[in-house]
Coordinates of C-alpha atoms and ligand atoms in Angstrom, one line a residue:
M1136 CA -2.8 -23.8 -13.5
S1137 CA -5.1 -23.9 -16.5
D1138 CA -6.7 -20.9 -18.3
I1139 CA -10.0 -19.6 -17.0
I1140 CA -12.9 -19.7 -19.4
L1141 CA -15.8 -17.4 -18.3
N1142 CA -18.9 -16.7 -20.4
T1143 CA -21.5 -14.1 -19.4
N1144 CA -24.4 -12.2 -20.9
V1145 CA -23.6 -9.1 -18.7
Q1146 CA -20.6 -7.9 -20.6
T1147 CA -20.3 -4.6 -18.6
F1148 CA -19.4 -6.7 -15.6
A1149 CA -17.2 -9.3 -17.4
P1150 CA -13.9 -7.8 -16.2
D1151 CA -15.1 -7.8 -12.6
L1152 CA -16.4 -11.4 -12.8
M1153 CA -13.1 -12.4 -14.4
D1154 CA -11.2 -10.8 -11.4
E1155 CA -13.4 -12.8 -9.1
A1156 CA -12.8 -16.1 -11.0
R1157 CA -9.0 -15.5 -11.0
L1158 CA -9.1 -15.8 -7.2
F1159 CA -9.9 -19.4 -7.6
A1160 CA -7.5 -20.1 -10.5
E1161 CA -5.5 -22.7 -8.7
Y1162 CA -8.6 -24.8 -7.7
L1163 CA -10.7 -24.7 -10.9
N1164 CA -8.9 -27.4 -12.9
G1165 CA -10.3 -26.1 -16.2
A1166 CA -14.0 -26.0 -15.2
D1167 CA -16.0 -23.6 -17.5
I1168 CA -17.9 -20.8 -15.8
F1169 CA -21.2 -19.4 -17.1
V1170 CA -22.9 -16.4 -15.5
N1171 CA -26.3 -15.6 -17.0
A1172 CA -28.1 -12.7 -15.3
D1173 CA -31.2 -10.5 -15.6
I1174 CA -30.4 -7.1 -14.1
S1175 CA -33.2 -5.2 -15.8
D1176 CA -35.3 -4.8 -12.5
S1177 CA -34.8 -7.1 -9.5
L1178 CA -31.5 -8.9 -9.7
R1179 CA -31.3 -12.6 -10.8
A1180 CA -28.4 -14.7 -11.8
E1181 CA -27.7 -18.3 -12.7
V1182 CA -24.1 -19.4 -12.2
K1183 CA -22.8 -22.7 -13.7
V1184 CA -19.3 -23.9 -12.7
G1185 CA -18.5 -27.2 -14.3
N1186 CA -21.7 -29.3 -13.8
S1187 CA -22.8 -27.4 -10.7
V1188 CA -25.6 -24.8 -11.2
R1189 CA -26.8 -22.3 -8.6
S1190 CA -29.4 -19.5 -8.8
F1191 CA -29.4 -16.2 -6.9
Q1192 CA -31.8 -13.3 -6.6
S1193 CA -32.0 -9.9 -4.8
S1194 CA -34.4 -7.0 -4.7
T1195 CA -34.2 -4.1 -7.1
P1196 CA -31.2 -1.9 -6.3
Q1197 CA -32.0 1.7 -5.3
G1198 CA -30.2 4.9 -5.9
D1199 CA -28.7 6.9 -8.8
A1200 CA -27.2 5.2 -11.8
L1201 CA -23.8 4.9 -10.2
E1202 CA -25.2 3.3 -7.1
I1203 CA -27.3 0.9 -9.0
K1204 CA -24.3 -0.2 -11.0
R1205 CA -22.2 -0.6 -7.8
L1206 CA -24.9 -2.8 -6.1
T1207 CA -25.4 -4.9 -9.3
K1208 CA -21.7 -5.5 -9.5
R1209 CA -21.6 -6.5 -5.9
F1210 CA -24.5 -8.9 -6.3
L1211 CA -23.0 -10.6 -9.4
K1212 CA -19.5 -10.9 -7.8
L1213 CA -21.0 -12.5 -4.6
A1214 CA -23.1 -14.9 -6.7
L1215 CA -20.0 -16.0 -8.5
Y1216 CA -17.9 -16.1 -5.3
D1217 CA -20.5 -18.4 -3.6
S1218 CA -20.7 -20.7 -6.6
L1219 CA -16.9 -20.9 -7.0
A1220 CA -16.3 -21.4 -3.2
S1221 CA -18.9 -24.2 -3.2
Y1222 CA -17.6 -25.9 -6.3
C1223 CA -13.9 -25.7 -5.2
G1224 CA -14.7 -26.4 -1.6
V1225 CA -12.7 -23.5 -0.2
G1226 CA -13.4 -20.1 1.3
L1227 CA -11.0 -17.2 0.7
P1228 CA -9.8 -14.9 3.5
W1229 CA -11.1 -11.8 1.8
G1230 CA -14.2 -13.4 0.4
S1231 CA -15.5 -11.8 -2.8
L1232 CA -13.4 -8.6 -2.3
T1233 CA -11.0 -7.9 -5.2
G1234 CA -10.4 -4.2 -4.4
I1235 CA -7.5 -2.5 -2.8
R1236 CA -9.0 -1.2 0.4
P1237 CA -11.4 -3.3 2.5
T1238 CA -11.5 -0.4 5.0
K1239 CA -13.2 1.8 2.4
L1240 CA -16.2 -0.6 2.6
A1241 CA -16.3 -0.2 6.3
Y1242 CA -16.3 3.6 6.0
D1243 CA -19.0 3.5 3.4
Y1244 CA -21.0 1.3 5.8
F1245 CA -20.6 3.9 8.5
S1246 CA -21.7 6.8 6.3
S1247 CA -24.9 4.9 5.3
G1248 CA -25.8 4.5 9.0
G1249 CA -24.1 1.3 10.0
S1250 CA -22.8 1.0 13.5
A1251 CA -19.1 0.8 14.5
D1252 CA -19.7 -2.4 16.4
S1253 CA -21.2 -4.3 13.5
I1254 CA -18.5 -3.7 10.9
A1255 CA -17.0 -7.2 11.1
E1256 CA -20.4 -8.8 10.9
Y1257 CA -21.3 -6.7 7.9
L1258 CA -18.1 -7.6 6.0
T1259 CA -18.7 -11.3 6.7
N1260 CA -22.3 -11.3 5.7
A1261 CA -22.1 -9.0 2.7
F1262 CA -18.8 -10.1 1.2
R1263 CA -17.9 -13.4 2.9
V1264 CA -14.8 -11.9 4.4
S1265 CA -13.5 -14.4 7.0
E1266 CA -14.2 -13.7 10.6
K1267 CA -10.5 -13.2 11.3
K1268 CA -9.9 -10.6 8.6
A1269 CA -13.2 -8.9 9.3
N1270 CA -12.2 -8.5 13.0
T1271 CA -8.9 -7.0 11.9
I1272 CA -10.7 -4.4 9.8
Q1273 CA -12.9 -3.6 12.8
K1274 CA -9.8 -3.1 15.0
I1275 CA -8.1 -0.9 12.3
I1276 CA -11.2 1.3 12.0
N1277 CA -11.2 1.7 15.8
V1278 CA -7.5 2.8 15.8
Q1279 CA -8.0 5.1 12.9
S1280 CA -11.1 6.8 14.4
K1281 CA -8.7 8.8 16.7
Y1282 CA -7.3 10.5 13.6
V1283 CA -10.4 11.1 11.5
H1284 CA -11.4 14.2 13.6
D1285 CA -8.0 15.9 13.4
I1286 CA -7.5 16.4 9.7
K1287 CA -9.6 19.5 9.0
N1288 CA -7.8 21.8 6.6
G1289 CA -4.8 19.5 6.6
V1290 CA -2.8 18.2 3.7
N1291 CA 0.1 15.8 3.5
L1292 CA 3.4 16.9 1.9
Y1293 CA 5.1 14.2 -0.1
V1294 CA 8.7 14.5 -1.6
H1295 CA 9.8 12.0 -4.1
V1296 CA 13.5 10.9 -4.7
P1297 CA 13.3 8.5 -7.7
F1298 CA 16.8 6.9 -7.4
C1299 CA 18.0 3.5 -6.1
D1300 CA 21.3 1.7 -5.9
G1301 CA 20.3 -1.2 -8.1
R1302 CA 16.9 -2.9 -8.2
C1303 CA 15.3 -5.3 -5.7
Y1304 CA 13.9 -8.3 -7.7
Y1305 CA 10.3 -7.8 -6.5
C1306 CA 10.1 -4.1 -7.2
S1307 CA 8.3 -2.4 -10.1
F1308 CA 8.6 1.2 -9.0
P1309 CA 10.1 3.4 -11.7
S1310 CA 13.3 4.4 -10.0
A1311 CA 16.6 5.3 -11.8
D1312 CA 19.9 3.6 -11.0
V1313 CA 21.8 6.1 -9.0
N1314 CA 25.1 4.9 -10.4
K1315 CA 24.1 5.6 -14.0
N1316 CA 22.5 8.9 -13.1
S1317 CA 24.9 10.4 -10.7
A1318 CA 25.2 13.6 -12.8
Y1319 CA 21.6 14.3 -12.3
L1320 CA 21.5 14.1 -8.5
A1321 CA 22.7 17.5 -7.6
P1322 CA 20.6 19.4 -10.1
Y1323 CA 17.6 17.3 -9.2
V1324 CA 17.9 18.1 -5.5
T1325 CA 18.2 21.8 -6.3
K1326 CA 15.1 21.8 -8.4
L1327 CA 13.2 19.6 -6.1
A1328 CA 14.0 22.0 -3.2
E1329 CA 12.7 24.9 -5.3
E1330 CA 9.4 22.9 -6.1
I1331 CA 9.0 22.2 -2.3
R1332 CA 9.3 25.9 -1.5
E1333 CA 6.7 26.9 -4.0
V1334 CA 4.3 24.1 -2.9
V1335 CA 4.8 25.0 0.8
K1336 CA 4.2 28.7 0.0
L1337 CA 0.9 27.7 -1.7
I1338 CA -0.2 25.6 1.3
K1339 CA 0.3 28.6 3.5
E1340 CA -1.5 31.0 1.0
Q1341 CA -4.4 28.6 1.0
G1342 CA -4.7 28.7 4.8
K1343 CA -4.0 25.0 5.0
R1344 CA -1.8 23.2 7.4
I1345 CA 0.6 20.3 6.9
L1346 CA -0.5 17.1 8.7
S1347 CA 2.6 15.1 7.9
I1348 CA 5.7 15.1 5.7
Y1349 CA 7.0 12.1 3.9
V1350 CA 10.2 11.9 1.9
G1351 CA 10.1 8.6 -0.1
G1352 CA 11.2 7.0 -3.3
G1353 CA 13.1 5.2 -4.6
T1354 CA 15.7 5.4 -1.8
P1355 CA 16.1 9.1 -0.6
S1356 CA 19.1 8.0 1.5
V1357 CA 21.2 7.4 -1.6
L1358 CA 21.7 11.2 -1.6
D1359 CA 24.8 12.3 0.2
A1360 CA 24.5 14.2 3.5
K1361 CA 25.0 17.6 1.8
M1362 CA 22.2 16.9 -0.7
I1363 CA 19.9 15.7 2.0
A1364 CA 20.6 18.9 3.9
E1365 CA 19.9 21.0 0.8
L1366 CA 16.6 19.2 0.3
L1367 CA 15.4 19.4 3.9
T1368 CA 16.3 23.1 4.2
A1369 CA 13.3 23.7 2.0
I1370 CA 10.9 22.1 4.5
D1371 CA 9.9 23.7 7.8
S1372 CA 8.5 20.7 9.6
N1373 CA 7.2 22.7 12.5
G1374 CA 7.1 19.6 14.7
V1375 CA 4.7 17.6 12.5
E1376 CA 5.3 13.9 11.8
F1377 CA 8.2 13.9 9.3
T1378 CA 9.2 10.5 7.8
F1379 CA 12.4 9.9 5.8
E1380 CA 12.5 6.6 4.0
A1381 CA 16.0 5.3 4.4
G1382 CA 14.8 2.0 2.9
R1383 CA 18.2 0.3 2.2
P1384 CA 20.4 -0.1 5.3
D1385 CA 23.5 0.1 3.0
S1386 CA 22.6 3.6 2.1
I1387 CA 22.6 5.1 5.6
T1388 CA 25.5 6.6 7.5
A1389 CA 25.7 8.3 10.9
E1390 CA 26.4 11.6 9.1
K1391 CA 23.1 11.3 7.2
L1392 CA 21.2 10.4 10.3
S1393 CA 22.6 13.4 12.0
V1394 CA 21.4 15.7 9.2
L1395 CA 17.9 14.1 9.4
K1396 CA 17.8 14.9 13.1
E1397 CA 19.0 18.4 12.6
Y1398 CA 16.2 19.1 10.1
G1399 CA 13.3 17.8 12.2
V1400 CA 12.8 14.3 10.8
T1401 CA 10.8 12.3 13.4
R1402 CA 10.4 8.9 11.8
V1403 CA 12.8 6.8 9.7
C1404 CA 12.1 3.7 7.7
V1405 CA 14.9 1.1 7.9
N1406 CA 13.7 -1.8 5.9
P1407 CA 15.4 -5.2 6.1
Q1408 CA 12.6 -7.1 4.2
T1409 CA 14.1 -10.3 5.7
L1410 CA 16.9 -11.0 8.2
N1411 CA 18.0 -14.0 6.2
N1412 CA 21.3 -13.2 4.4
E1413 CA 20.8 -15.9 1.7
T1414 CA 17.4 -14.4 0.8
L1415 CA 18.7 -10.9 0.8
A1416 CA 21.4 -11.9 -1.7
R1417 CA 18.7 -13.7 -3.8
I1418 CA 16.4 -10.7 -4.0
G1419 CA 19.1 -8.2 -5.1
R1420 CA 19.6 -6.4 -1.9
K1421 CA 23.2 -5.3 -1.2
H1422 CA 23.1 -5.4 2.6
T1423 CA 23.2 -8.1 5.2
A1424 CA 21.1 -8.6 8.4
E1425 CA 24.2 -7.4 10.4
M1426 CA 24.2 -4.1 8.5
F1427 CA 20.5 -3.7 9.2
Y1428 CA 21.1 -4.2 13.0
N1429 CA 23.9 -1.6 13.0
V1430 CA 21.9 1.0 11.2
Y1431 CA 18.8 0.3 13.3
E1432 CA 20.7 0.8 16.5
S1433 CA 22.4 3.9 15.2
A1434 CA 19.0 5.4 14.1
K1435 CA 17.5 4.4 17.5
S1436 CA 20.2 6.3 19.3
Y1437 CA 19.1 9.5 17.6
G1438 CA 15.6 9.1 19.0
F1439 CA 13.7 8.6 15.8
D1440 CA 10.5 6.5 15.7
L1441 CA 11.5 3.6 13.5
N1442 CA 9.5 1.6 10.9
T1443 CA 10.7 -1.7 9.5
D1444 CA 9.2 -3.4 6.4
I1445 CA 9.1 -7.2 6.1
I1446 CA 7.9 -9.2 3.1
A1447 CA 6.2 -12.6 3.4
G1448 CA 6.8 -15.0 0.5
L1449 CA 10.2 -14.0 -0.8
D1450 CA 11.8 -16.3 -3.3
G1451 CA 12.9 -19.6 -1.7
E1452 CA 12.2 -18.5 1.9
S1453 CA 10.7 -21.1 4.2
V1454 CA 8.0 -20.5 6.8
D1455 CA 10.6 -21.1 9.6
E1456 CA 13.0 -18.6 8.1
F1457 CA 10.2 -16.0 7.9
K1458 CA 9.2 -16.7 11.5
R1459 CA 12.8 -16.1 12.6
T1460 CA 12.8 -12.7 11.0
I1461 CA 9.5 -11.8 12.7
D1462 CA 10.8 -12.9 16.1
Q1463 CA 14.0 -10.9 15.6
I1464 CA 12.1 -7.8 14.6
A1465 CA 9.6 -8.2 17.4
S1466 CA 12.5 -8.3 19.9
L1467 CA 13.7 -4.9 18.6
R1468 CA 10.3 -3.4 19.2
P1469 CA 10.3 -0.8 16.5
E1470 CA 7.5 1.7 16.7
N1471 CA 6.0 0.5 13.4
V1472 CA 6.2 -2.7 11.4
T1473 CA 4.7 -3.2 8.0
V1474 CA 4.3 -6.8 6.9
H1475 CA 3.9 -7.0 3.1
T1476 CA 2.8 -10.1 1.1
L1477 CA 4.9 -10.6 -2.0
S1478 CA 3.2 -9.2 -5.1
R1479 CA 4.3 -10.4 -8.5
K1480 CA 4.1 -7.0 -9.9
R1481 CA 4.4 -6.5 -13.7
G1482 CA 7.8 -5.1 -14.5
S1483 CA 9.6 -6.8 -11.6
V1484 CA 12.3 -9.3 -12.0
I1485 CA 10.4 -12.0 -10.2
A1486 CA 7.3 -11.6 -12.3
E1487 CA 9.2 -13.0 -15.1
N1488 CA 10.4 -16.1 -13.2
D1489 CA 8.5 -19.1 -12.1
L1490 CA 8.9 -19.0 -8.4
K1491 CA 8.2 -21.8 -6.0
I1492 CA 5.7 -20.0 -3.9
F1493 CA 2.9 -21.8 -2.1
C1494 CA -0.1 -19.8 -0.9
A1495 CA -0.6 -22.0 2.1
D1496 CA 2.9 -21.1 3.2
I1497 CA 2.3 -17.4 2.8
A1498 CA -0.9 -17.6 4.8
Q1499 CA 1.0 -19.3 7.6
M1500 CA 3.6 -16.6 7.5
T1501 CA 1.1 -13.7 7.6
D1502 CA -0.9 -15.5 10.3
Y1503 CA 2.3 -15.8 12.4
A1504 CA 3.2 -12.2 12.0
Y1505 CA -0.3 -11.2 13.0
E1506 CA -0.2 -13.4 16.1
I1507 CA 3.2 -12.0 17.2
F1508 CA 2.5 -8.4 16.6
S1509 CA -1.1 -8.2 17.6
S1510 CA -0.2 -8.9 21.2
D1511 CA 1.2 -5.5 22.0
Y1512 CA 0.9 -3.6 18.6
N1513 CA -2.3 -2.4 17.0
P1514 CA -3.0 -3.2 13.3
Y1515 CA -3.6 0.4 12.0
Y1516 CA -3.7 0.3 8.2
L1517 CA -4.2 -2.3 5.6
Y1518 CA -4.3 -2.4 1.8
R1519 CA -4.2 -5.0 -0.9
Q1520 CA -2.5 -5.0 -4.3
K1521 CA -3.0 -6.8 -7.6
Y1522 CA -1.0 -10.0 -8.1
M1523 CA -0.5 -10.6 -4.4
V1524 CA 0.5 -14.2 -3.6
G1525 CA -2.4 -16.0 -1.8
N1526 CA -4.7 -12.9 -2.3
L1527 CA -3.7 -11.6 1.1
E1528 CA -2.7 -8.1 2.3
N1529 CA -0.1 -5.6 3.4
I1530 CA -0.7 -4.6 7.0
G1531 CA 0.9 -2.0 9.3
F1532 CA 1.3 -2.5 13.0
S1533 CA 2.0 0.2 15.5
L1534 CA 2.9 0.5 19.2
P1535 CA 0.0 2.3 20.8
C1536 CA -0.1 6.1 20.0
K1537 CA 2.7 5.7 17.5
E1538 CA 0.6 5.2 14.4
C1539 CA 1.9 6.9 11.3
V1540 CA -0.5 9.7 10.4
N1541 CA 0.7 9.7 6.8
N1542 CA 0.0 6.0 6.3
I1543 CA -3.6 6.4 7.7
T1544 CA -4.6 9.6 6.0
V1545 CA -3.0 8.9 2.6
M1546 CA -4.1 5.3 2.4
E1547 CA -7.7 6.1 3.5
E1548 CA -7.7 9.1 1.2
M1549 CA -8.8 11.2 4.1
A1550 CA -6.6 14.2 3.2
S1551 CA -5.0 15.7 0.1
V1552 CA -1.4 15.0 -0.9
Y1553 CA 0.7 17.8 -2.3
A1554 CA 3.5 15.9 -4.0
C1555 CA 6.8 17.1 -5.3
G1556 CA 9.4 15.5 -7.5
A1557 CA 9.6 13.5 -10.7
G1558 CA 7.1 10.6 -10.8
S1559 CA 5.1 11.9 -7.8
I1560 CA 1.3 12.0 -7.8
S1561 CA -0.6 14.7 -6.1
K1562 CA -4.2 14.0 -4.9
L1563 CA -6.8 16.5 -4.1
V1564 CA -9.6 15.1 -1.9
T1565 CA -12.7 17.3 -2.1
N1566 CA -16.2 16.4 -0.9
G1567 CA -15.5 12.7 -1.4
A1568 CA -14.0 13.1 -4.9
I1569 CA -10.4 12.5 -5.7
H1570 CA -8.5 14.4 -8.4
R1571 CA -5.0 13.3 -9.4
H1572 CA -2.0 15.1 -11.0
A1573 CA 1.0 12.9 -12.0
S1574 CA 4.3 14.6 -12.5
V1575 CA 6.6 13.5 -15.3
K1576 CA 8.6 10.4 -14.4
D1577 CA 11.7 11.2 -16.5
V1578 CA 14.3 13.1 -14.4
K1579 CA 15.8 14.8 -17.5
L1580 CA 12.4 16.1 -18.6
Y1581 CA 11.6 17.1 -15.0
L1582 CA 14.8 19.3 -15.1
N1583 CA 14.5 20.6 -18.6
E1584 CA 10.8 21.6 -18.4
F1585 CA 10.8 22.5 -14.7
D1586 CA 9.1 25.9 -14.9
T1587 CA 6.3 24.9 -17.2
R1588 CA 5.5 21.8 -15.3
L1589 CA 5.7 23.4 -11.9
N1590 CA 3.2 26.1 -13.0
S1591 CA 0.8 23.4 -14.2
K1592 CA 1.2 21.5 -10.9
L1593 CA 0.5 24.7 -8.9
A1594 CA -2.5 25.5 -11.1
F1595 CA -3.9 22.0 -10.4
L1596 CA -3.4 22.4 -6.7
C1597 CA -5.4 25.7 -6.9
E1598 CA -8.2 24.3 -8.9
K1599 CA -10.4 22.6 -6.3
Ligands
SF4_128 S1 14.9 0.1 -2.6 FE1 12.7 0.2 -2.7 S2 12.2 1.5 -4.6 FE2 14.4 0.8 -4.7 S3 14.4 -1.0 -5.9 FE3 14.3 -1.7 -3.8 S4 12.1 -1.8 -3.3 FE4 12.3 -0.7 -5.2

């Protein structure tokens, strides 16, 4: 893959244009790109890719300065996308979109008077999103519409446990190795429980209600059963959706599952990522497919709703191996399945290595997952990340009426998140604006400066 050379006279938009050009990196073969635009009144652009030149124009954008900038960016990106797609002879599944949430565009379209039935058509016309992906967004919006009306005065409570037993090769989350930090576990749990109590007290004082609770990480199930009990005592779930991420099957025991049940957990994530033992060993997971099956059945016997995460595009895994995992997971019928596309995130082990990953293979994998799960599951949330292989997506499927409220309301930024723990990020959603507060990541600092930092977090949560 050669470097991308892009020249433009509209420097403000150069980073956005570069993001667009990167989507075509594997097809460009060193062709230079020039984008010359006049955006002073009506919008005009001339785009040259290699020897091919195309001209574009659009009427004068209307609105405040921010809106004008947004529409100008959209025009330039689409002009470049159309030129690159024509030069390279390919169309991309998500068209000119480079952002994380295609659903946000659908919601924006709604709020500007667009009709629910024409979302797919809008995405295809305005952004060149493929018909298939646009229809998926339309379905997701339909499923989510059930939840939009039931979030008034609601907030999500998030609890972060930043420890893992080793590191999966694709992961870039800042989690501490539980084996090197065992001395911090007990004090961390005690302080985290204290923080949860203070935050829950504040939620009540503010007259708000908890929509969902999510204990994530890291791997919260690396804590022993006693610590999990101490942590969960601080949470009165009151029957709301309560997820506990027991991501690694090797970290789960019957004793821990029994504690989760006792304290009101309703949903447990047991994530195999793949059911191919060779791949599991290659990506740094310490469990086998058999261990996953045992834990899955055990968790099922407690009556939890179960979520399983799968990743398409893992190092060295073939399309057929991926399909086998999908078939096996489908035969278990978990309430939720999330199919991720591998992302070469900075800081992960795989980002440093030259993996043999072919985008066409990944598209076959995600297409197969969609085909299998869309027969009796609903796609219900979707997001994209930077550095995703094949520029695809992560997509959550749910059995009807088993959608995870947390995934919808957090991902769509419909409700605030009151987050507790080192490395957690609280988000206040107020009148369309989002305000964030990041807690310190370092566990030692979290413990040593607990009171000061807690006060500053509570002050933030009271601000808006
Ligand atoms: S268990 Fe999850 S958080 Fe921990 S290293 Fe693996 S992917 Fe990352």
